[in-house]
């Protein structure tokens, strides 16, 4: 399925080492509508690496975007084509990652100051695929942090054909801060993103950074077209449970945590049958009981080694049994 008209009111951020297909499946149990993103996949990894491992997804993950990292327009176009053939609904280009590894490769956030190259990349990708092409960026880098700098970036890259931007509302500091610090130390500046939407009303603008609940998220939609949530979705996934109702006017019954766990177990059984280690699955659901009585016990059960005398399915059953007896 390709959804050219993706409803971008809410999306779950690309997160390395987190948003693999198992986590995305889990997210889909919480919301039928949010847009899901892969982790950043570099062009080198996709062209030369284990393609199936990077691209594999489950049909229920749609609408699903692939995030690419790279700076070679031809390689990006090749990767976009590969992703489109595989069935991805959107190709997103990472212009926001500040890590040293990414900077050494001259891509990610440092590309914000090379609008010509970003435009070239967008152009080549657009020419290669019908799938929508989007850019995820920051509001600035280092001392290039004025409104005019961001405005120039958006103007140039939109003229190259990108009409959807996801803007992490803080700048990236390219030397001296780790990626984690770069998600915490530079201050959030939502106003700057709102101003971009006001100035470019025809562009689709998603805001990102620091959102932790649906009320807050819904209120952002008065200013911008969409909200992207990263850490909160991972740390407290159940905060999303009312997303379909509140943001998409979908009145399907809300699942309980236990129902979600039960559905995830059915998925886990299939995956374990095909050889997957249970910990690759359970690590993603550790936050499900965040804030509930028994949350610590649940987290501990999932984090501890699996008892030797039971199999993976019995282990999951034991956890489900244990939490379903805990008063909430
Ligand atoms: C563990 C982790 C990995 C991340 N990996 C990526 C990535 O691969 N690509 C990307 O564009 N952003 C990445 N980010 C940044 C998030 O997409 C998002 O922009 C950032 O966390 C701010 O949103 P939040 O405050 O809702 O978490 C990552 C964030 C975290 C916490």
Short mmCIF file of N, CA and C in Angstrom, two decimals, residues 123-297:
data_model
loop_
_atom_site.label_atom_id
_atom_site.label_comp_id
_atom_site.label_asym_id
_atom_site.label_seq_id
_atom_site.Cartn_x
_atom_site.Cartn_y
_atom_site.Cartn_z
N UNK A 123 16.17 16.63 -4.95
CA UNK A 123 15.87 16.57 -6.38
C UNK A 123 16.03 15.18 -6.96
N UNK A 124 17.17 14.58 -6.65
CA UNK A 124 17.47 13.25 -7.20
C UNK A 124 16.52 12.20 -6.64
N UNK A 125 16.21 12.34 -5.35
CA UNK A 125 15.30 11.35 -4.75
C UNK A 125 13.92 11.51 -5.38
N UNK A 126 13.47 12.76 -5.49
CA UNK A 126 12.15 13.04 -6.08
C UNK A 126 12.04 12.43 -7.48
N UNK A 127 13.14 12.58 -8.24
CA UNK A 127 13.10 12.10 -9.62
C UNK A 127 13.04 10.58 -9.67
N UNK A 128 13.55 9.93 -8.61
CA UNK A 128 13.65 8.46 -8.64
C UNK A 128 12.37 7.77 -8.17
N UNK A 129 11.57 8.44 -7.36
CA UNK A 129 10.40 7.77 -6.76
C UNK A 129 9.13 8.62 -6.82
N UNK A 130 8.00 7.92 -6.68
CA UNK A 130 6.71 8.63 -6.58
C UNK A 130 6.35 8.89 -5.12
N UNK A 131 7.01 8.12 -4.25
CA UNK A 131 6.76 8.21 -2.80
C UNK A 131 7.10 9.62 -2.30
N UNK A 132 6.30 10.19 -1.38
CA UNK A 132 6.64 11.51 -0.86
C UNK A 132 8.03 11.54 -0.21
N UNK A 133 8.72 12.65 -0.44
CA UNK A 133 10.06 12.84 0.12
C UNK A 133 9.97 13.94 1.19
N UNK A 134 10.48 13.65 2.37
CA UNK A 134 10.40 14.61 3.47
C UNK A 134 11.79 14.82 4.06
N UNK A 135 11.94 15.92 4.79
CA UNK A 135 13.24 16.21 5.42
C UNK A 135 13.02 16.42 6.91
N UNK A 136 13.87 15.79 7.72
CA UNK A 136 13.83 16.02 9.18
C UNK A 136 15.07 16.83 9.54
N UNK A 137 14.83 17.97 10.18
CA UNK A 137 15.95 18.86 10.42
C UNK A 137 15.86 19.50 11.80
N UNK A 138 16.79 20.38 12.10
CA UNK A 138 16.82 21.15 13.35
C UNK A 138 16.48 22.61 13.02
N UNK A 139 16.42 23.46 14.04
CA UNK A 139 16.17 24.88 13.73
C UNK A 139 17.47 25.62 13.39
N UNK A 140 18.60 24.97 13.59
CA UNK A 140 19.87 25.60 13.25
C UNK A 140 21.02 24.73 13.70
N UNK A 141 22.23 25.16 13.39
CA UNK A 141 23.41 24.45 13.90
C UNK A 141 24.43 25.48 14.38
N UNK A 142 25.06 25.18 15.50
CA UNK A 142 26.09 26.05 16.09
C UNK A 142 25.65 27.52 16.10
N UNK A 143 26.49 28.41 15.55
CA UNK A 143 26.07 29.82 15.60
C UNK A 143 25.21 30.20 14.39
N UNK A 144 24.93 29.24 13.57
CA UNK A 144 23.97 29.50 12.47
C UNK A 144 22.58 29.17 13.01
N UNK A 145 22.11 30.07 13.84
CA UNK A 145 20.87 29.74 14.56
C UNK A 145 19.83 30.86 14.48
N UNK A 146 19.96 31.70 13.46
CA UNK A 146 18.97 32.78 13.32
C UNK A 146 17.73 32.27 12.59
N UNK A 147 16.65 33.03 12.69
CA UNK A 147 15.45 32.67 11.92
C UNK A 147 15.78 32.70 10.42
N UNK A 148 16.58 33.70 10.01
CA UNK A 148 16.90 33.84 8.59
C UNK A 148 17.62 32.59 8.05
N UNK A 149 18.45 31.98 8.89
CA UNK A 149 19.17 30.77 8.45
C UNK A 149 18.19 29.64 8.17
N UNK A 150 17.25 29.44 9.12
CA UNK A 150 16.25 28.38 8.94
C UNK A 150 15.34 28.69 7.75
N UNK A 151 14.97 29.95 7.65
CA UNK A 151 14.09 30.37 6.55
C UNK A 151 14.75 30.10 5.20
N UNK A 152 16.05 30.40 5.12
CA UNK A 152 16.77 30.16 3.87
C UNK A 152 16.83 28.66 3.56
N UNK A 153 17.06 27.86 4.60
CA UNK A 153 17.11 26.40 4.41
C UNK A 153 15.77 25.90 3.86
N UNK A 154 14.69 26.32 4.52
CA UNK A 154 13.36 25.83 4.12
C UNK A 154 13.02 26.33 2.71
N UNK A 155 13.33 27.58 2.44
CA UNK A 155 13.04 28.13 1.10
C UNK A 155 13.75 27.31 0.03
N UNK A 156 15.05 27.12 0.22
CA UNK A 156 15.84 26.46 -0.83
C UNK A 156 15.43 25.00 -1.01
N UNK A 157 15.25 24.32 0.11
CA UNK A 157 14.95 22.88 0.00
C UNK A 157 13.51 22.66 -0.48
N UNK A 158 12.62 23.57 -0.14
CA UNK A 158 11.25 23.41 -0.65
C UNK A 158 11.23 23.71 -2.15
N UNK A 159 12.05 24.65 -2.59
CA UNK A 159 12.11 24.92 -4.03
C UNK A 159 12.65 23.71 -4.80
N UNK A 160 13.44 22.89 -4.10
CA UNK A 160 13.96 21.68 -4.75
C UNK A 160 12.89 20.59 -4.80
N UNK A 161 11.74 20.80 -4.15
CA UNK A 161 10.64 19.85 -4.30
C UNK A 161 10.17 19.20 -3.01
N UNK A 162 10.77 19.54 -1.88
CA UNK A 162 10.31 18.94 -0.63
C UNK A 162 9.21 19.81 -0.04
N UNK A 163 8.03 19.23 0.18
CA UNK A 163 6.97 20.07 0.76
C UNK A 163 6.57 19.67 2.17
N UNK A 164 7.37 18.76 2.77
CA UNK A 164 7.07 18.34 4.13
C UNK A 164 8.36 18.35 4.97
N UNK A 165 8.31 19.11 6.05
CA UNK A 165 9.49 19.21 6.92
C UNK A 165 9.11 18.82 8.34
N UNK A 166 9.98 18.06 8.95
CA UNK A 166 9.84 17.75 10.37
C UNK A 166 10.96 18.52 11.06
N UNK A 167 10.57 19.40 11.96
CA UNK A 167 11.59 20.28 12.55
C UNK A 167 11.72 20.02 14.04
N UNK A 168 12.87 19.50 14.43
CA UNK A 168 13.20 19.36 15.85
C UNK A 168 13.53 20.77 16.34
N UNK A 169 12.72 21.25 17.29
CA UNK A 169 12.74 22.68 17.62
C UNK A 169 13.90 23.10 18.51
N UNK A 170 15.04 22.52 18.32
CA UNK A 170 16.25 23.02 18.99
C UNK A 170 17.40 22.88 18.01
N UNK A 171 18.41 23.75 18.20
CA UNK A 171 19.54 23.65 17.29
C UNK A 171 20.45 22.50 17.71
N UNK A 172 21.34 22.11 16.82
CA UNK A 172 22.35 21.11 17.15
C UNK A 172 23.68 21.81 17.34
N UNK A 173 24.40 21.39 18.37
CA UNK A 173 25.75 21.93 18.57
C UNK A 173 26.71 20.83 18.13
N UNK A 174 27.49 21.15 17.10
CA UNK A 174 28.18 20.07 16.41
C UNK A 174 29.52 19.67 17.04
N UNK A 175 30.02 20.47 17.97
CA UNK A 175 31.20 19.93 18.66
C UNK A 175 31.03 20.12 20.16
N UNK A 176 31.44 19.12 20.88
CA UNK A 176 31.43 19.22 22.33
C UNK A 176 30.21 18.62 23.00
N UNK A 177 29.14 18.36 22.28
CA UNK A 177 27.97 17.73 22.90
C UNK A 177 27.72 16.36 22.27
N UNK A 178 27.33 15.42 23.12
CA UNK A 178 26.96 14.10 22.60
C UNK A 178 25.57 14.20 21.97
N UNK A 179 25.16 13.21 21.18
CA UNK A 179 23.79 13.25 20.64
C UNK A 179 22.75 13.37 21.76
N UNK A 180 22.99 12.68 22.88
CA UNK A 180 22.03 12.75 23.99
C UNK A 180 21.95 14.19 24.53
N UNK A 181 23.12 14.80 24.74
CA UNK A 181 23.11 16.19 25.22
C UNK A 181 22.46 17.11 24.21
N UNK A 182 22.64 16.77 22.94
CA UNK A 182 22.03 17.59 21.88
C UNK A 182 20.52 17.44 21.81
N UNK A 183 19.97 16.52 22.60
CA UNK A 183 18.51 16.42 22.70
C UNK A 183 18.01 17.08 23.98
N UNK A 184 18.95 17.59 24.77
CA UNK A 184 18.55 18.13 26.08
C UNK A 184 19.03 19.55 26.32
N UNK A 185 20.25 19.86 25.91
CA UNK A 185 20.85 21.14 26.30
C UNK A 185 20.39 22.34 25.44
N UNK A 186 20.48 22.26 24.12
CA UNK A 186 20.01 23.44 23.38
C UNK A 186 18.52 23.65 23.65
N UNK A 187 18.11 24.87 23.99
CA UNK A 187 16.71 25.08 24.39
C UNK A 187 15.73 24.88 23.24
N UNK A 188 14.52 24.44 23.61
CA UNK A 188 13.46 24.29 22.62
C UNK A 188 12.95 25.67 22.23
N UNK A 189 12.65 25.84 20.97
CA UNK A 189 12.10 27.11 20.49
C UNK A 189 10.95 26.81 19.53
N UNK A 190 9.78 26.53 20.14
CA UNK A 190 8.62 26.17 19.32
C UNK A 190 8.16 27.34 18.45
N UNK A 191 8.31 28.54 18.98
CA UNK A 191 7.83 29.72 18.23
C UNK A 191 8.45 29.79 16.85
N UNK A 192 9.70 29.38 16.79
CA UNK A 192 10.40 29.46 15.51
C UNK A 192 9.76 28.53 14.48
N UNK A 193 9.32 27.39 14.96
CA UNK A 193 8.67 26.43 14.04
C UNK A 193 7.30 26.97 13.62
N UNK A 194 6.58 27.57 14.58
CA UNK A 194 5.26 28.13 14.24
C UNK A 194 5.43 29.21 13.17
N UNK A 195 6.51 29.98 13.32
CA UNK A 195 6.73 31.09 12.39
C UNK A 195 6.99 30.56 10.96
N UNK A 196 7.70 29.43 10.91
CA UNK A 196 7.93 28.82 9.58
C UNK A 196 6.59 28.42 8.97
N UNK A 197 5.72 27.83 9.78
CA UNK A 197 4.40 27.44 9.25
C UNK A 197 3.62 28.67 8.77
N UNK A 198 3.72 29.77 9.56
CA UNK A 198 3.00 30.99 9.14
C UNK A 198 3.56 31.52 7.83
N UNK A 199 4.87 31.45 7.72
CA UNK A 199 5.49 32.02 6.52
C UNK A 199 5.33 31.13 5.29
N UNK A 200 5.22 29.81 5.53
CA UNK A 200 5.10 28.87 4.40
C UNK A 200 3.82 28.05 4.60
N UNK A 201 2.66 28.67 4.49
CA UNK A 201 1.42 27.95 4.84
C UNK A 201 1.16 26.73 3.96
N UNK A 202 1.74 26.70 2.77
CA UNK A 202 1.46 25.56 1.89
C UNK A 202 2.36 24.35 2.20
N UNK A 203 3.38 24.57 2.98
CA UNK A 203 4.22 23.43 3.36
C UNK A 203 3.59 22.69 4.52
N UNK A 204 3.86 21.39 4.57
CA UNK A 204 3.40 20.59 5.70
C UNK A 204 4.51 20.60 6.74
N UNK A 205 4.20 21.15 7.91
CA UNK A 205 5.23 21.31 8.93
C UNK A 205 4.87 20.50 10.18
N UNK A 206 5.80 19.60 10.53
CA UNK A 206 5.65 18.82 11.76
C UNK A 206 6.65 19.34 12.77
N UNK A 207 6.18 19.51 14.00
CA UNK A 207 7.07 19.98 15.07
C UNK A 207 7.51 18.79 15.91
N UNK A 208 8.73 18.86 16.41
CA UNK A 208 9.27 17.76 17.22
C UNK A 208 10.12 18.32 18.36
N UNK A 209 10.09 17.58 19.47
CA UNK A 209 10.96 17.93 20.59
C UNK A 209 10.21 18.19 21.88
N UNK A 210 10.32 17.24 22.83
CA UNK A 210 9.85 17.50 24.18
C UNK A 210 8.38 17.23 24.46
N UNK A 211 7.65 16.62 23.55
CA UNK A 211 6.21 16.40 23.82
C UNK A 211 6.01 15.08 24.58
N UNK A 212 5.15 15.16 25.59
CA UNK A 212 4.99 13.98 26.45
C UNK A 212 3.54 13.56 26.68
N UNK A 213 2.56 14.37 26.26
CA UNK A 213 1.19 13.89 26.41
C UNK A 213 0.29 14.42 25.29
N UNK A 214 -0.86 13.74 25.16
CA UNK A 214 -1.70 13.99 24.00
C UNK A 214 -2.40 15.35 24.03
N UNK A 215 -2.63 15.86 25.21
CA UNK A 215 -3.30 17.17 25.30
C UNK A 215 -2.36 18.23 24.71
N UNK A 216 -1.12 18.14 25.15
CA UNK A 216 -0.07 19.03 24.66
C UNK A 216 0.08 18.88 23.13
N UNK A 217 0.05 17.65 22.69
CA UNK A 217 0.25 17.36 21.27
C UNK A 217 -0.92 17.95 20.46
N UNK A 218 -2.13 17.72 20.96
CA UNK A 218 -3.30 18.21 20.23
C UNK A 218 -3.26 19.74 20.12
N UNK A 219 -2.79 20.39 21.17
CA UNK A 219 -2.78 21.86 21.13
C UNK A 219 -1.75 22.37 20.12
N UNK A 220 -0.72 21.58 19.84
CA UNK A 220 0.26 21.99 18.82
C UNK A 220 -0.38 22.08 17.44
N UNK A 221 -1.43 21.27 17.24
CA UNK A 221 -2.04 21.24 15.90
C UNK A 221 -2.77 22.55 15.58
N UNK A 222 -2.87 23.44 16.57
CA UNK A 222 -3.39 24.78 16.26
C UNK A 222 -2.34 25.61 15.53
N UNK A 223 -1.08 25.19 15.62
CA UNK A 223 0.01 25.98 15.05
C UNK A 223 0.66 25.32 13.83
N UNK A 224 0.69 24.00 13.83
CA UNK A 224 1.42 23.26 12.79
C UNK A 224 0.57 22.08 12.31
N UNK A 225 1.07 21.37 11.29
CA UNK A 225 0.27 20.28 10.72
C UNK A 225 0.43 18.95 11.46
N UNK A 226 1.58 18.80 12.11
CA UNK A 226 1.80 17.51 12.76
C UNK A 226 2.78 17.62 13.91
N UNK A 227 2.77 16.56 14.73
CA UNK A 227 3.68 16.49 15.88
C UNK A 227 4.39 15.14 15.80
N UNK A 228 5.69 15.18 16.04
CA UNK A 228 6.46 13.93 16.10
C UNK A 228 6.94 13.73 17.54
N UNK A 229 6.75 12.50 18.03
CA UNK A 229 7.12 12.19 19.41
C UNK A 229 8.17 11.08 19.40
N UNK A 230 9.22 11.29 20.16
CA UNK A 230 10.28 10.29 20.22
C UNK A 230 10.34 9.60 21.57
N UNK A 231 11.13 10.19 22.49
CA UNK A 231 11.42 9.52 23.75
C UNK A 231 10.17 9.15 24.55
N UNK A 232 9.18 10.03 24.57
CA UNK A 232 8.00 9.75 25.40
C UNK A 232 7.29 8.49 24.90
N UNK A 233 7.29 8.28 23.59
CA UNK A 233 6.61 7.10 23.04
C UNK A 233 7.34 5.83 23.45
N UNK A 234 8.64 5.96 23.63
CA UNK A 234 9.42 4.78 24.03
C UNK A 234 9.31 4.54 25.53
N UNK A 235 9.41 5.64 26.29
CA UNK A 235 9.47 5.49 27.75
C UNK A 235 8.09 5.27 28.36
N UNK A 236 7.07 5.82 27.73
CA UNK A 236 5.72 5.72 28.29
C UNK A 236 4.71 5.48 27.15
N UNK A 237 4.84 4.32 26.49
CA UNK A 237 4.06 4.11 25.26
C UNK A 237 2.54 4.22 25.44
N UNK A 238 2.06 3.89 26.64
CA UNK A 238 0.60 3.88 26.81
C UNK A 238 0.01 5.29 26.75
N UNK A 239 0.87 6.30 26.81
CA UNK A 239 0.36 7.68 26.66
C UNK A 239 -0.30 7.88 25.29
N UNK A 240 0.00 6.94 24.35
CA UNK A 240 -0.54 7.07 23.00
C UNK A 240 -1.92 6.45 22.84
N UNK A 241 -2.41 5.77 23.90
CA UNK A 241 -3.57 4.91 23.68
C UNK A 241 -4.80 5.67 23.20
N UNK A 242 -4.90 6.95 23.57
CA UNK A 242 -6.09 7.70 23.13
C UNK A 242 -5.82 8.51 21.87
N UNK A 243 -4.68 8.29 21.24
CA UNK A 243 -4.32 9.11 20.07
C UNK A 243 -5.37 9.01 18.96
N UNK A 244 -5.83 7.80 18.67
CA UNK A 244 -6.77 7.65 17.55
C UNK A 244 -8.07 8.40 17.82
N UNK A 245 -8.49 8.35 19.06
CA UNK A 245 -9.75 9.01 19.44
C UNK A 245 -9.57 10.54 19.45
N UNK A 246 -8.50 11.00 20.08
CA UNK A 246 -8.34 12.44 20.27
C UNK A 246 -7.87 13.18 19.01
N UNK A 247 -7.05 12.50 18.23
CA UNK A 247 -6.45 13.21 17.09
C UNK A 247 -7.07 12.82 15.75
N UNK A 248 -7.63 11.61 15.67
CA UNK A 248 -8.11 11.12 14.37
C UNK A 248 -9.61 10.84 14.35
N UNK A 249 -10.29 11.24 15.40
CA UNK A 249 -11.74 11.04 15.51
C UNK A 249 -12.14 9.59 15.23
N UNK A 250 -11.30 8.66 15.67
CA UNK A 250 -11.58 7.24 15.49
C UNK A 250 -12.08 6.71 16.84
N UNK A 251 -13.34 6.28 16.85
CA UNK A 251 -13.94 5.91 18.13
C UNK A 251 -13.85 4.42 18.46
N UNK A 252 -12.89 3.73 17.85
CA UNK A 252 -12.73 2.30 18.19
C UNK A 252 -12.46 2.18 19.69
N UNK A 253 -12.90 1.05 20.29
CA UNK A 253 -12.67 0.90 21.73
C UNK A 253 -11.17 0.96 22.07
N UNK A 254 -10.87 1.56 23.21
CA UNK A 254 -9.46 1.69 23.59
C UNK A 254 -8.96 0.38 24.19
N UNK A 255 -7.82 -0.11 23.73
CA UNK A 255 -7.30 -1.35 24.33
C UNK A 255 -6.73 -1.10 25.72
N UNK A 256 -6.80 -2.12 26.56
CA UNK A 256 -6.12 -2.02 27.87
C UNK A 256 -4.66 -2.44 27.69
N UNK A 257 -3.87 -2.17 28.71
CA UNK A 257 -2.46 -2.62 28.66
C UNK A 257 -2.39 -4.14 28.50
N UNK A 258 -3.28 -4.83 29.20
CA UNK A 258 -3.24 -6.30 29.16
C UNK A 258 -3.61 -6.80 27.75
N UNK A 259 -4.56 -6.12 27.11
CA UNK A 259 -4.92 -6.54 25.73
C UNK A 259 -3.74 -6.31 24.78
N UNK A 260 -3.07 -5.20 24.97
CA UNK A 260 -1.91 -4.92 24.11
C UNK A 260 -0.83 -5.96 24.33
N UNK A 261 -0.61 -6.27 25.59
CA UNK A 261 0.40 -7.28 25.92
C UNK A 261 0.03 -8.63 25.30
N UNK A 262 -1.25 -8.97 25.35
CA UNK A 262 -1.72 -10.22 24.77
C UNK A 262 -1.48 -10.25 23.26
N UNK A 263 -1.77 -9.13 22.59
CA UNK A 263 -1.56 -9.09 21.14
C UNK A 263 -0.08 -9.13 20.80
N UNK A 264 0.70 -8.45 21.64
CA UNK A 264 2.14 -8.47 21.38
C UNK A 264 2.70 -9.87 21.59
N UNK A 265 2.08 -10.59 22.51
CA UNK A 265 2.53 -11.96 22.74
C UNK A 265 2.30 -12.82 21.48
N UNK A 266 1.12 -12.65 20.86
CA UNK A 266 0.84 -13.43 19.64
C UNK A 266 1.92 -13.16 18.59
N UNK A 267 2.29 -11.88 18.47
CA UNK A 267 3.34 -11.51 17.51
C UNK A 267 4.68 -12.13 17.94
N UNK A 268 4.95 -12.05 19.24
CA UNK A 268 6.22 -12.56 19.75
C UNK A 268 6.35 -14.07 19.49
N UNK A 269 5.24 -14.77 19.63
CA UNK A 269 5.29 -16.22 19.42
C UNK A 269 5.73 -16.53 17.99
N UNK A 270 5.15 -15.79 17.04
CA UNK A 270 5.56 -15.99 15.62
C UNK A 270 7.04 -15.70 15.44
N UNK A 271 7.50 -14.61 16.03
CA UNK A 271 8.89 -14.20 15.85
C UNK A 271 9.84 -15.20 16.51
N UNK A 272 9.45 -15.67 17.69
CA UNK A 272 10.32 -16.61 18.40
C UNK A 272 10.38 -17.92 17.61
N UNK A 273 9.23 -18.31 17.04
CA UNK A 273 9.20 -19.52 16.21
C UNK A 273 10.16 -19.41 15.04
N UNK A 274 10.33 -18.18 14.54
CA UNK A 274 11.26 -18.07 13.41
C UNK A 274 12.68 -17.73 13.88
N UNK A 275 12.94 -17.93 15.18
CA UNK A 275 14.33 -17.92 15.64
C UNK A 275 14.77 -16.67 16.39
N UNK A 276 13.87 -15.73 16.61
CA UNK A 276 14.29 -14.49 17.27
C UNK A 276 14.46 -14.69 18.78
N UNK A 277 15.45 -14.00 19.33
CA UNK A 277 15.66 -14.02 20.78
C UNK A 277 14.58 -13.17 21.46
N UNK A 278 14.01 -13.70 22.51
CA UNK A 278 12.88 -13.00 23.16
C UNK A 278 13.26 -11.60 23.65
N UNK A 279 14.50 -11.43 24.04
CA UNK A 279 14.91 -10.12 24.57
C UNK A 279 14.87 -9.02 23.50
N UNK A 280 15.03 -9.42 22.24
CA UNK A 280 14.93 -8.42 21.16
C UNK A 280 13.51 -7.87 21.07
N UNK A 281 12.56 -8.60 21.64
CA UNK A 281 11.16 -8.16 21.62
C UNK A 281 10.78 -7.47 22.92
N UNK A 282 11.12 -8.12 24.03
CA UNK A 282 10.63 -7.61 25.32
C UNK A 282 11.28 -6.28 25.69
N UNK A 283 12.47 -6.00 25.16
CA UNK A 283 13.12 -4.73 25.52
C UNK A 283 12.27 -3.52 25.11
N UNK A 284 11.43 -3.72 24.09
CA UNK A 284 10.65 -2.59 23.61
C UNK A 284 9.38 -2.32 24.42
N UNK A 285 8.99 -3.26 25.26
CA UNK A 285 7.70 -3.08 25.96
C UNK A 285 7.89 -2.79 27.44
N UNK A 286 9.12 -2.50 27.82
CA UNK A 286 9.44 -2.27 29.23
C UNK A 286 8.69 -1.07 29.81
N UNK A 287 8.37 -0.08 28.96
CA UNK A 287 7.70 1.13 29.46
C UNK A 287 6.19 1.02 29.57
N UNK A 288 5.62 -0.12 29.17
CA UNK A 288 4.16 -0.20 29.05
C UNK A 288 3.41 0.12 30.35
N UNK A 289 3.98 -0.25 31.47
CA UNK A 289 3.28 -0.01 32.76
C UNK A 289 3.81 1.21 33.50
N UNK A 290 4.55 2.05 32.79
CA UNK A 290 5.10 3.27 33.38
C UNK A 290 4.04 4.00 34.22
N UNK A 291 4.38 4.30 35.45
CA UNK A 291 3.46 5.06 36.31
C UNK A 291 2.39 4.22 36.98
N UNK A 292 2.35 2.91 36.71
CA UNK A 292 1.31 2.06 37.31
C UNK A 292 1.85 1.31 38.53
N UNK A 293 0.92 0.90 39.40
CA UNK A 293 1.35 0.03 40.50
C UNK A 293 1.93 -1.23 39.86
N UNK A 294 3.01 -1.71 40.36
CA UNK A 294 3.60 -2.94 39.81
C UNK A 294 4.53 -2.70 38.64
N UNK A 295 4.73 -1.43 38.27
CA UNK A 295 5.58 -1.14 37.11
C UNK A 295 7.00 -1.65 37.32
N UNK A 296 7.48 -1.48 38.55
CA UNK A 296 8.86 -1.87 38.79
C UNK A 296 9.04 -3.39 38.68
N UNK A 297 8.06 -4.09 39.21
CA UNK A 297 8.09 -5.55 39.16
C UNK A 297 8.03 -6.03 37.69
#
